[in-house]
Short mmCIF file of C-alpha atoms in Angstrom, two decimals:
data_model
loop_
_atom_site.label_atom_id
_atom_site.label_comp_id
_atom_site.label_asym_id
_atom_site.label_seq_id
_atom_site.Cartn_x
_atom_site.Cartn_y
_atom_site.Cartn_z
CA MET A 156 0.00 0.00 0.00
CA ASP A 157 2.92 2.31 0.73
CA LEU A 158 4.12 1.86 -2.83
CA PHE A 159 0.65 2.69 -4.16
CA HIS A 160 0.35 5.84 -2.02
CA ASN A 161 3.88 6.92 -2.87
CA LEU A 162 3.20 6.55 -6.59
CA ILE A 163 0.00 8.62 -6.31
CA PHE A 164 2.03 11.28 -4.47
CA GLY A 165 4.67 11.08 -7.23
CA PHE A 166 2.08 11.57 -9.97
CA GLU A 167 0.66 14.58 -8.11
CA VAL A 168 4.16 16.11 -8.18
CA ALA A 169 4.88 15.10 -11.79
CA PHE A 170 1.51 16.33 -13.10
CA SER A 171 2.05 19.94 -11.96
CA TRP A 172 2.21 22.08 -15.09
CA GLN A 173 5.80 23.16 -14.39
CA ASN A 174 7.09 19.59 -14.04
CA LEU A 175 5.10 18.44 -17.08
CA LEU A 176 6.74 21.24 -19.05
CA TYR A 177 10.23 20.26 -17.82
CA CYS A 178 9.52 16.63 -18.69
CA LEU A 179 8.39 17.62 -22.21
CA ILE A 180 11.47 19.83 -22.68
CA GLY A 181 13.74 17.03 -21.41
CA VAL A 182 12.39 14.25 -23.65
CA SER A 183 12.22 16.60 -26.69
CA VAL A 184 15.84 17.71 -26.24
CA GLY A 185 16.83 14.10 -25.55
CA THR A 186 15.17 12.88 -28.75
CA LEU A 187 16.80 15.72 -30.69
CA ILE A 188 20.32 14.93 -29.48
CA GLY A 189 19.68 11.22 -29.98
CA VAL A 190 18.72 11.93 -33.59
CA LEU A 191 21.69 14.20 -34.25
CA PRO A 192 24.91 12.13 -34.25
CA GLY A 193 27.84 13.69 -32.42
CA ILE A 194 25.97 15.32 -29.53
CA GLY A 195 25.42 12.79 -26.78
CA PRO A 196 23.37 13.08 -23.57
CA LEU A 197 26.57 13.49 -21.54
CA ALA A 198 27.61 16.65 -23.40
CA THR A 199 24.07 18.04 -23.44
CA ILE A 200 23.44 17.50 -19.74
CA ALA A 201 26.85 19.04 -18.99
CA MET A 202 25.91 22.13 -21.02
CA LEU A 203 22.49 22.46 -19.39
CA LEU A 204 23.76 22.11 -15.80
CA PRO A 205 24.27 25.89 -15.31
CA ILE A 206 20.64 26.69 -16.13
CA THR A 207 19.37 24.17 -13.58
CA PHE A 208 20.52 26.67 -10.90
CA ASN A 209 17.36 28.63 -11.53
CA VAL A 210 15.04 25.62 -11.64
CA ALA A 211 13.48 23.83 -8.64
CA PRO A 212 15.38 20.58 -7.83
CA VAL A 213 12.47 18.31 -8.86
CA GLY A 214 12.02 20.07 -12.20
CA ALA A 215 15.77 20.11 -12.88
CA LEU A 216 16.12 16.37 -12.21
CA ILE A 217 13.01 15.52 -14.27
CA MET A 218 14.37 17.51 -17.23
CA LEU A 219 17.88 16.04 -17.07
CA ALA A 220 16.52 12.49 -16.71
CA GLY A 221 14.23 13.08 -19.72
CA ILE A 222 17.25 14.09 -21.79
CA TYR A 223 19.06 10.87 -20.86
CA TYR A 224 16.37 8.31 -21.60
CA GLY A 225 14.98 10.40 -24.48
CA ALA A 226 18.37 10.14 -26.22
CA GLN A 227 18.07 6.34 -26.21
CA TYR A 228 14.79 6.64 -28.17
CA GLY A 229 16.14 9.21 -30.63
CA GLY A 230 19.25 7.16 -31.36
CA SER A 231 17.15 4.37 -32.85
CA THR A 232 15.54 6.72 -35.41
CA THR A 233 18.92 7.63 -36.90
CA ALA A 234 20.13 4.04 -36.74
CA ILE A 235 17.11 2.72 -38.68
CA LEU A 236 16.73 5.51 -41.25
CA VAL A 237 20.34 6.55 -41.84
CA ASN A 238 22.38 3.53 -40.72
CA LEU A 239 24.19 5.95 -38.41
CA PRO A 240 23.72 5.50 -34.66
CA GLY A 241 22.84 8.76 -32.92
CA GLU A 242 23.91 7.05 -29.69
CA THR A 243 26.50 4.29 -29.12
CA SER A 244 23.75 2.12 -27.64
CA ALA A 245 21.98 2.22 -31.03
CA VAL A 246 24.97 0.84 -32.96
CA VAL A 247 23.55 -2.66 -32.92
CA THR A 248 20.13 -1.41 -34.07
CA CYS A 249 21.74 -0.34 -37.36
CA ILE A 250 22.41 -3.98 -38.28
CA ASP A 251 18.82 -5.12 -38.75
CA GLY A 252 16.93 -1.81 -38.44
CA TYR A 253 18.53 -0.31 -41.54
CA GLN A 254 18.03 -3.52 -43.51
CA MET A 255 14.33 -3.40 -42.59
CA ALA A 256 14.19 0.22 -43.81
CA ARG A 257 15.85 -0.73 -47.12
CA ARG A 258 13.21 -3.38 -47.64
CA GLY A 259 10.41 -0.82 -47.15
CA ARG A 260 9.77 -1.77 -43.52
CA ALA A 261 11.13 1.37 -41.78
CA GLY A 262 7.69 2.01 -40.22
CA PRO A 263 7.41 -1.33 -38.34
CA ALA A 264 11.10 -1.07 -37.31
CA LEU A 265 10.58 2.39 -35.79
CA ALA A 266 7.28 1.33 -34.20
CA ILE A 267 8.70 -1.82 -32.60
CA ALA A 268 11.72 0.18 -31.33
CA ALA A 269 9.31 2.67 -29.69
CA ILE A 270 7.02 -0.06 -28.28
CA GLY A 271 9.98 -2.06 -26.92
CA SER A 272 11.53 1.07 -25.39
CA PHE A 273 8.21 2.03 -23.78
CA ALA A 274 7.72 -1.47 -22.31
CA ALA A 275 11.31 -1.53 -21.00
CA GLY A 276 11.02 2.01 -19.62
CA THR A 277 7.80 1.10 -17.79
CA PHE A 278 9.39 -2.02 -16.26
CA GLY A 279 12.56 -0.12 -15.31
CA THR A 280 10.54 2.62 -13.64
CA LEU A 281 8.52 0.05 -11.67
CA LEU A 282 11.78 -1.60 -10.59
CA ILE A 283 13.10 1.74 -9.32
CA ALA A 284 9.87 2.27 -7.34
CA ILE A 285 10.06 -1.21 -5.77
CA ALA A 286 13.82 -1.69 -5.28
CA GLY A 287 14.81 1.92 -4.51
CA PRO A 288 13.21 2.23 -1.04
CA SER A 289 14.40 -1.28 0.02
CA LEU A 290 17.98 -0.47 -0.97
CA ALA A 291 17.74 2.89 0.78
CA ASP A 292 16.52 1.19 3.99
CA LEU A 293 19.49 -1.16 3.80
CA ALA A 294 21.85 1.74 3.14
CA LEU A 295 20.61 3.56 6.27
CA ASN A 296 22.52 0.93 8.27
CA PHE A 297 25.77 1.82 6.53
CA GLY A 298 28.47 3.67 8.42
CA ALA A 299 31.54 5.48 7.08
CA PRO A 300 33.57 2.26 6.48
CA GLU A 301 30.71 0.68 4.47
CA TYR A 302 30.26 3.80 2.33
CA PHE A 303 34.00 4.03 1.64
CA SER A 304 34.17 0.36 0.60
CA LEU A 305 31.00 0.68 -1.51
CA MET A 306 32.37 3.72 -3.35
CA LEU A 307 35.71 1.99 -3.87
CA MET A 308 33.85 -0.97 -5.40
CA GLY A 309 31.83 1.39 -7.62
CA LEU A 310 34.96 3.15 -8.88
CA VAL A 311 36.84 -0.09 -9.56
CA ALA A 312 33.81 -1.63 -11.29
CA ALA A 313 33.32 1.51 -13.39
CA ALA A 314 36.98 1.43 -14.42
CA VAL A 315 37.30 -2.26 -15.29
CA LEU A 316 33.83 -2.73 -16.84
CA ALA A 317 34.07 0.41 -18.99
CA GLN A 318 34.79 -0.05 -22.68
CA GLY A 319 38.43 0.25 -23.71
CA ASP A 320 41.77 -0.36 -22.06
CA ILE A 321 41.58 -1.19 -18.33
CA VAL A 322 44.85 0.59 -17.50
CA LYS A 323 43.63 3.77 -19.22
CA SER A 324 40.28 3.58 -17.37
CA ILE A 325 41.97 3.16 -13.98
CA SER A 326 44.33 6.05 -14.84
CA MET A 327 41.31 8.23 -15.62
CA VAL A 328 39.74 7.36 -12.26
CA VAL A 329 42.98 8.37 -10.50
CA MET A 330 43.01 11.60 -12.52
CA GLY A 331 39.46 12.34 -11.33
CA LEU A 332 40.41 11.64 -7.71
CA LEU A 333 43.37 14.05 -7.99
CA LEU A 334 41.23 16.80 -9.54
CA GLY A 335 38.67 16.28 -6.77
CA ILE A 336 41.14 17.16 -3.99
CA VAL A 337 42.24 20.49 -5.49
CA GLY A 338 41.42 23.38 -3.12
CA THR A 339 41.37 23.96 0.63
CA ASP A 340 41.36 20.99 3.00
CA VAL A 341 38.26 21.58 5.12
CA ASN A 342 39.83 19.97 8.20
CA THR A 343 43.25 21.59 8.24
CA GLY A 344 42.79 24.65 6.03
CA VAL A 345 45.85 23.65 3.97
CA GLN A 346 45.82 24.49 0.27
CA ARG A 347 46.18 21.45 -2.01
CA PHE A 348 47.28 21.68 -5.66
CA SER A 349 46.02 25.28 -5.97
CA PHE A 350 49.51 26.61 -6.99
CA GLY A 351 48.81 29.94 -5.30
CA ILE A 352 45.88 30.70 -7.62
CA THR A 353 43.15 32.30 -5.50
CA GLU A 354 40.33 31.09 -7.78
CA LEU A 355 41.37 27.49 -7.14
CA SER A 356 41.22 27.78 -3.34
CA ASP A 357 37.60 26.57 -3.37
CA GLY A 358 38.44 23.72 -5.70
CA ILE A 359 37.61 23.18 -9.37
CA GLY A 360 33.92 23.63 -10.16
CA PHE A 361 32.03 20.51 -11.19
CA ILE A 362 30.36 22.37 -14.08
CA VAL A 363 33.73 23.65 -15.35
CA VAL A 364 35.11 20.11 -15.63
CA ALA A 365 31.87 18.63 -17.03
CA VAL A 366 31.31 21.29 -19.72
CA GLY A 367 35.01 21.50 -20.64
CA VAL A 368 35.68 17.78 -21.02
CA PHE A 369 32.31 16.55 -22.26
CA ALA A 370 30.83 19.45 -24.21
CA ILE A 371 33.82 21.37 -25.60
CA GLY A 372 36.14 18.34 -25.91
CA GLU A 373 33.51 16.22 -27.69
CA ILE A 374 32.54 19.04 -30.08
CA VAL A 375 36.15 19.71 -31.10
CA ALA A 376 36.77 15.96 -31.56
CA ASN A 377 33.64 15.60 -33.71
CA LEU A 378 34.65 18.52 -35.92
CA GLY A 379 37.71 16.55 -36.95
CA ASP A 380 35.59 13.74 -38.39
CA PRO A 381 34.14 14.14 -41.89
CA GLU A 382 30.34 14.21 -42.06
CA LYS A 383 28.89 11.16 -43.67
CA ARG A 384 25.13 11.45 -43.61
CA ALA A 385 23.12 9.76 -46.34
CA VAL A 386 19.53 10.11 -45.09
CA PHE A 387 17.20 7.31 -46.08
CA THR A 388 14.84 9.25 -48.34
CA GLU A 389 12.02 6.80 -48.93
CA LYS A 390 8.81 7.84 -47.26
CA VAL A 391 8.15 6.06 -43.98
CA LYS A 392 4.79 4.34 -44.30
CA ASN A 393 2.79 1.45 -42.78
CA LEU A 394 3.93 2.48 -39.32
CA MET A 395 2.08 -0.13 -37.31
CA PRO A 396 3.74 -3.57 -37.07
CA THR A 397 1.75 -6.64 -38.12
CA MET A 398 0.46 -9.26 -35.67
CA GLU A 399 3.32 -11.51 -36.83
CA ASP A 400 5.84 -8.77 -36.01
CA MET A 401 4.32 -8.37 -32.55
CA LYS A 402 4.44 -12.12 -31.86
CA ALA A 403 8.09 -12.27 -32.95
CA SER A 404 8.96 -9.27 -30.78
CA ILE A 405 7.31 -10.14 -27.44
CA GLY A 406 10.08 -12.58 -26.41
CA PRO A 407 13.00 -10.30 -27.40
CA ILE A 408 11.37 -7.31 -25.69
CA THR A 409 10.94 -9.32 -22.46
CA ARG A 410 14.46 -10.75 -22.52
CA GLY A 411 15.99 -7.41 -23.54
CA THR A 412 14.17 -5.64 -20.70
CA LEU A 413 15.41 -8.13 -18.09
CA LEU A 414 18.97 -8.08 -19.46
CA GLY A 415 19.03 -4.26 -19.61
CA SER A 416 17.69 -4.01 -16.04
CA PHE A 417 20.48 -6.31 -14.82
CA PHE A 418 23.23 -4.32 -16.55
CA GLY A 419 21.58 -1.06 -15.50
CA VAL A 420 22.40 -1.46 -11.81
CA LEU A 421 26.05 -2.42 -12.46
CA PRO A 422 28.51 0.49 -12.39
CA GLY A 423 30.45 1.14 -15.57
CA THR A 424 28.22 -0.82 -17.95
CA GLY A 425 26.66 1.59 -20.43
CA PRO A 426 23.50 0.89 -22.48
CA ALA A 427 25.74 -0.23 -25.37
CA ILE A 428 26.81 -3.37 -23.47
CA ALA A 429 23.17 -4.21 -22.68
CA SER A 430 22.03 -3.79 -26.30
CA PHE A 431 24.96 -5.84 -27.71
CA SER A 432 24.33 -8.61 -25.17
CA SER A 433 20.63 -8.67 -26.05
CA TYR A 434 21.43 -8.94 -29.76
CA MET A 435 23.77 -11.89 -29.15
CA VAL A 436 21.16 -13.63 -26.96
CA GLU A 437 18.46 -13.25 -29.64
CA LYS A 438 20.78 -14.53 -32.34
CA LYS A 439 21.66 -17.59 -30.23
CA LEU A 440 18.01 -18.34 -29.45
CA ALA A 441 16.74 -17.82 -33.00
CA LYS A 442 15.56 -20.87 -34.98
CA ASP A 443 17.18 -19.37 -38.07
CA PRO A 444 20.16 -17.15 -37.03
CA SER A 445 20.98 -16.49 -40.69
CA ARG A 446 18.07 -13.96 -40.81
CA PHE A 447 20.04 -11.66 -38.48
CA GLY A 448 21.81 -8.90 -40.37
CA LYS A 449 19.19 -9.09 -43.14
CA GLY A 450 16.31 -7.31 -41.40
CA ALA A 451 15.20 -9.54 -38.48
CA ILE A 452 12.76 -7.61 -36.29
CA GLU A 453 14.08 -9.44 -33.19
CA GLY A 454 17.41 -7.65 -33.80
CA VAL A 455 15.63 -4.32 -33.27
CA ALA A 456 13.15 -5.26 -30.52
CA GLY A 457 15.66 -6.85 -28.10
CA PRO A 458 18.51 -4.28 -28.20
CA GLU A 459 16.18 -1.27 -28.11
CA SER A 460 14.38 -2.68 -25.04
CA ALA A 461 17.72 -3.49 -23.39
CA ASN A 462 19.27 -0.06 -23.81
CA ASN A 463 16.20 1.73 -22.48
CA ALA A 464 15.84 -0.61 -19.46
CA ASP A 465 19.55 -0.04 -18.75
CA ALA A 466 19.14 3.75 -18.92
CA GLN A 467 16.19 3.70 -16.50
CA CYS A 468 17.79 1.28 -14.00
CA LYS A 469 20.98 3.36 -13.81
CA PHE A 470 18.93 5.61 -11.50
CA ILE A 471 18.56 2.87 -8.84
CA PRO A 472 22.09 3.05 -7.30
CA MET A 473 22.20 6.82 -7.81
CA LEU A 474 18.91 7.50 -6.01
CA ALA A 475 19.10 4.75 -3.38
CA LEU A 476 22.79 4.81 -2.46
CA GLY A 477 24.10 8.09 -3.86
CA LEU A 478 26.45 6.02 -6.05
CA PRO A 479 26.60 7.05 -9.74
CA ALA A 480 26.78 4.04 -12.07
CA SER A 481 27.81 6.04 -15.16
CA GLY A 482 29.11 9.41 -16.32
CA VAL A 483 25.56 10.70 -16.86
CA MET A 484 24.56 9.64 -13.35
CA ALA A 485 27.64 11.46 -12.01
CA LEU A 486 26.31 14.60 -13.71
CA MET A 487 22.89 14.01 -12.11
CA LEU A 488 24.60 13.63 -8.75
CA GLY A 489 26.44 16.88 -9.44
CA ALA A 490 23.12 18.59 -10.25
CA LEU A 491 21.71 17.45 -6.89
CA THR A 492 24.82 18.70 -5.04
CA ILE A 493 24.61 22.06 -6.80
CA GLN A 494 21.03 22.35 -5.55
CA GLY A 495 22.28 21.79 -1.98
CA ILE A 496 20.90 18.24 -1.71
CA GLN A 497 23.17 15.59 -0.17
CA PRO A 498 22.76 12.47 -2.35
CA GLY A 499 22.08 9.20 -0.58
CA PRO A 500 19.35 7.10 1.02
CA GLU A 501 18.12 10.02 3.16
CA VAL A 502 16.86 11.74 0.00
CA MET A 503 13.82 9.43 -0.06
CA THR A 504 12.76 10.36 3.45
CA THR A 505 13.85 14.01 3.55
CA ARG A 506 12.86 14.88 -0.06
CA PRO A 507 10.15 12.34 -1.04
CA GLU A 508 8.77 14.68 -3.73
CA LEU A 509 12.15 14.47 -5.48
CA PHE A 510 12.30 10.67 -5.63
CA TRP A 511 8.64 9.84 -6.29
CA GLY A 512 8.13 12.86 -8.59
CA LEU A 513 11.07 11.64 -10.71
CA VAL A 514 9.78 8.03 -10.77
CA ALA A 515 6.29 9.13 -11.87
CA SER A 516 7.73 11.53 -14.45
CA MET A 517 9.56 8.63 -16.10
CA TRP A 518 6.24 6.96 -16.93
CA ILE A 519 4.91 10.24 -18.32
CA GLY A 520 8.17 10.83 -20.22
CA ASN A 521 8.12 7.37 -21.80
CA ALA A 522 4.53 7.92 -22.98
CA LEU A 523 5.50 11.34 -24.38
CA LEU A 524 8.40 9.74 -26.25
CA VAL A 525 6.12 7.31 -28.07
CA VAL A 526 4.04 10.31 -29.21
CA LEU A 527 7.15 12.28 -30.18
CA ASN A 528 8.90 9.43 -31.98
CA LEU A 529 6.18 8.02 -34.19
CA PRO A 530 3.97 10.84 -35.57
CA MET A 531 6.93 13.26 -35.77
CA ILE A 532 9.33 11.00 -37.68
CA GLY A 533 9.26 13.38 -40.69
CA LEU A 534 10.46 16.30 -38.55
CA TRP A 535 13.35 14.29 -37.07
CA VAL A 536 14.41 13.17 -40.56
CA LYS A 537 14.52 16.81 -41.71
CA LEU A 538 16.68 17.74 -38.70
CA LEU A 539 19.18 15.09 -39.75
CA ARG A 540 19.99 17.23 -42.76
CA VAL A 541 21.31 20.13 -40.61
CA PRO A 542 25.15 20.14 -41.02
CA TYR A 543 27.01 19.68 -37.75
CA ARG A 544 29.36 22.59 -38.54
CA LEU A 545 26.37 24.94 -38.24
CA LEU A 546 25.41 23.64 -34.80
CA PHE A 547 28.74 23.84 -32.99
CA PRO A 548 29.19 27.68 -32.79
CA ALA A 549 25.80 27.99 -31.06
CA ILE A 550 26.64 25.15 -28.68
CA MET A 551 30.02 26.72 -27.79
CA ALA A 552 28.45 30.15 -27.17
CA PHE A 553 25.66 28.61 -25.07
CA SER A 554 28.23 26.71 -22.96
CA ALA A 555 30.34 29.85 -22.36
CA ILE A 556 27.29 31.90 -21.29
CA GLY A 557 26.20 29.10 -18.97
CA ILE A 558 29.61 28.86 -17.30
CA TYR A 559 29.91 32.62 -16.82
CA SER A 560 26.39 32.91 -15.38
CA VAL A 561 27.24 30.54 -12.48
CA ASN A 562 29.81 32.73 -10.65
CA ASN A 563 30.26 35.69 -13.04
CA SER A 564 33.88 34.56 -13.34
CA SER A 565 35.88 34.93 -16.53
CA PHE A 566 38.56 32.67 -14.94
CA GLU A 567 36.13 29.76 -15.13
CA ILE A 568 35.65 30.38 -18.87
CA TYR A 569 39.42 30.06 -19.40
CA LEU A 570 39.54 26.99 -17.14
CA THR A 571 36.69 25.40 -19.14
CA ALA A 572 38.63 26.02 -22.36
CA ILE A 573 41.71 24.33 -20.82
CA PHE A 574 39.60 21.33 -19.82
CA GLY A 575 38.16 21.33 -23.35
CA VAL A 576 41.69 20.93 -24.75
CA ILE A 577 42.48 18.24 -22.16
CA GLY A 578 39.21 16.44 -23.01
CA PHE A 579 40.05 16.53 -26.72
CA ILE A 580 43.52 15.06 -26.04
CA TRP A 581 42.00 12.30 -23.89
CA ILE A 582 39.53 11.39 -26.64
CA ARG A 583 42.31 11.28 -29.24
CA LEU A 584 44.39 9.06 -26.93
CA GLY A 585 41.44 6.68 -26.55
CA CYS A 586 40.90 7.52 -22.85
CA SER A 587 37.20 7.65 -21.93
CA PRO A 588 36.55 10.70 -19.69
CA ALA A 589 33.53 9.09 -17.94
CA PRO A 590 35.62 7.21 -15.29
CA MET A 591 37.44 10.50 -14.60
CA LEU A 592 34.11 12.20 -13.83
CA LEU A 593 33.12 9.36 -11.48
CA GLY A 594 36.44 9.75 -9.66
CA PHE A 595 36.00 13.54 -9.52
CA VAL A 596 32.50 13.24 -8.00
CA LEU A 597 33.18 10.35 -5.64
CA GLY A 598 36.72 11.41 -4.58
CA PRO A 599 35.74 14.10 -2.02
CA MET A 600 32.97 11.85 -0.62
CA MET A 601 35.39 8.92 -0.30
CA GLU A 602 37.92 11.13 1.46
CA GLU A 603 35.26 12.29 3.93
CA HIS A 604 34.13 8.72 4.70
CA LEU A 605 37.75 7.53 4.96
CA ARG A 606 38.53 10.22 7.54
CA ARG A 607 35.36 9.47 9.54
CA ALA A 608 36.13 5.75 9.52
CA MET A 609 39.69 6.36 10.74
CA LEU A 610 38.40 8.66 13.50
CA MET A 611 35.89 5.97 14.55
CA SER A 612 38.64 3.36 14.80
CA LYS A 613 41.23 5.77 16.28
CA GLY A 614 43.49 5.29 13.28
CA ASN A 615 43.15 1.51 13.00
CA PRO A 616 42.58 0.52 9.31
CA SER A 617 41.22 -2.89 10.37
CA VAL A 618 37.80 -1.21 10.70
CA PHE A 619 37.29 -1.82 6.96
CA PHE A 620 37.87 -5.57 7.37
CA THR A 621 36.13 -6.31 10.68
CA ARG A 622 32.70 -5.00 9.66
CA PRO A 623 30.90 -7.65 7.56
CA ILE A 624 29.25 -5.37 4.96
CA SER A 625 32.44 -3.39 4.39
CA LEU A 626 34.44 -6.62 4.09
CA ALA A 627 31.91 -7.99 1.57
CA PHE A 628 32.32 -4.88 -0.61
CA LEU A 629 36.12 -5.16 -0.45
CA ILE A 630 36.03 -8.86 -1.39
CA ALA A 631 33.69 -8.03 -4.30
CA THR A 632 36.12 -5.28 -5.41
CA LEU A 633 39.02 -7.74 -5.39
CA GLY A 634 36.88 -10.31 -7.24
CA ILE A 635 35.98 -7.80 -9.99
CA LEU A 636 39.65 -6.88 -10.41
CA ILE A 637 40.78 -10.53 -10.64
CA VAL A 638 38.00 -11.56 -13.07
CA MET A 639 38.66 -8.65 -15.43
CA ILE A 640 42.48 -8.53 -15.29
CA ALA A 641 43.30 -12.28 -15.18
CA PRO A 642 42.50 -12.99 -18.89
CA ALA A 643 44.74 -10.09 -19.99
CA VAL A 644 47.61 -11.34 -17.79
CA ARG A 645 47.15 -14.88 -19.17
CA ARG A 646 47.26 -13.60 -22.77
CA ARG A 647 50.40 -11.60 -22.03
CA ARG A 648 52.13 -14.70 -20.57
CA VAL A 649 51.22 -16.73 -23.66
CA GLU A 650 52.61 -13.95 -25.90
CA ILE A 651 55.86 -13.86 -23.96
CA ALA A 652 56.14 -17.68 -23.96
CA GLY A 653 55.32 -17.82 -27.70
#
């Protein structure tokens, strides 16, 4: 009954005209950036963070969440019609979605992607409503040692499960931790890594790092790539899938939703891993795997459901434990901190309108996305024709205005530009900046919990090993490291022996 009452309360919050407007803005912007390749949700949310200062916390979170899961919907449109994934999670949708479009079945492909995403979004939202409060109750028993060990596990998992080289990912986490300790030590008053620069005495602003690395760095990197956009010009017709399409899609949608929900709560696993896994599962289970790659509707239904379920379930650890499972969730956590809200399990009891309003808005947002994605396909296709070189000056100007408006500081504009250059270099070196952002956000919190734990134990580090929950997190951390690094070590030994 509590769940029922809480959901009614959430819908009352979400159905206020202001929050409905923020939800509509969020999913519209999300669909737009999902459709336009090169501008991901990470960069967009980073750019929009400064304007959330002037928005109520519930509205700000609803809008930013709408951008994130809306981008997963929009990415499928580009993948099916242009064979170009707007989002990395939609890469696998290109394989069969575009083949369906070439055979005159773009309508059913788009419709099944929207239906699968809606079903997965609904399930993911329900899972957040059910699992979130239980996890938060459990987390209320955590002390400083448990939080430190949990965050350490989250950082290690994010580093080793992220795509790309493990050593580079761990290096980026360390880089984030170092950037996070710049400024004045609140306990001793000692300046750390500020190099005598007064503006750095309060530390490096979260928005400065986020906009510089993710918005400016990504834009500059994308400008170096030639535009290859051949829009599928045939008119999209016969939008509704047939009964046969629906029968073939029910199983993949169900399996994709469950798979995406599982990956969603794991730190470091983006929607791309969920959608690729779903595609491989469907291909293995298919009676005739040779249809895959030639326009099998299961190859669209499963991955699209998986990536949306993953995107929704990423909110569970962030809302229940205050632990971001991805770069986007780290930005969300940053948005909460900027609003003066301490992330963690207490949010559900101290700010229930925030949690339940967000959960209810996800249902509304998913319904809005079905409306936006199907009848407005023609508009999204036209937007695909806008050259990227015409978009970037406006995005750069918007980012600079946003940064300046936060503290009226020109120093932060220069600092953002420096981080833009650093972000560009990282991208060119193949270093994903997302683990760095997780380290930057979690670093100060980890330091605080480490100090509290050491005070509790009067300087005895055994406190992390004598408390069962903390010990369990540390063992899990070690297990993740061994499982992910052992195959690489084995390969290296074979290479040396060979």
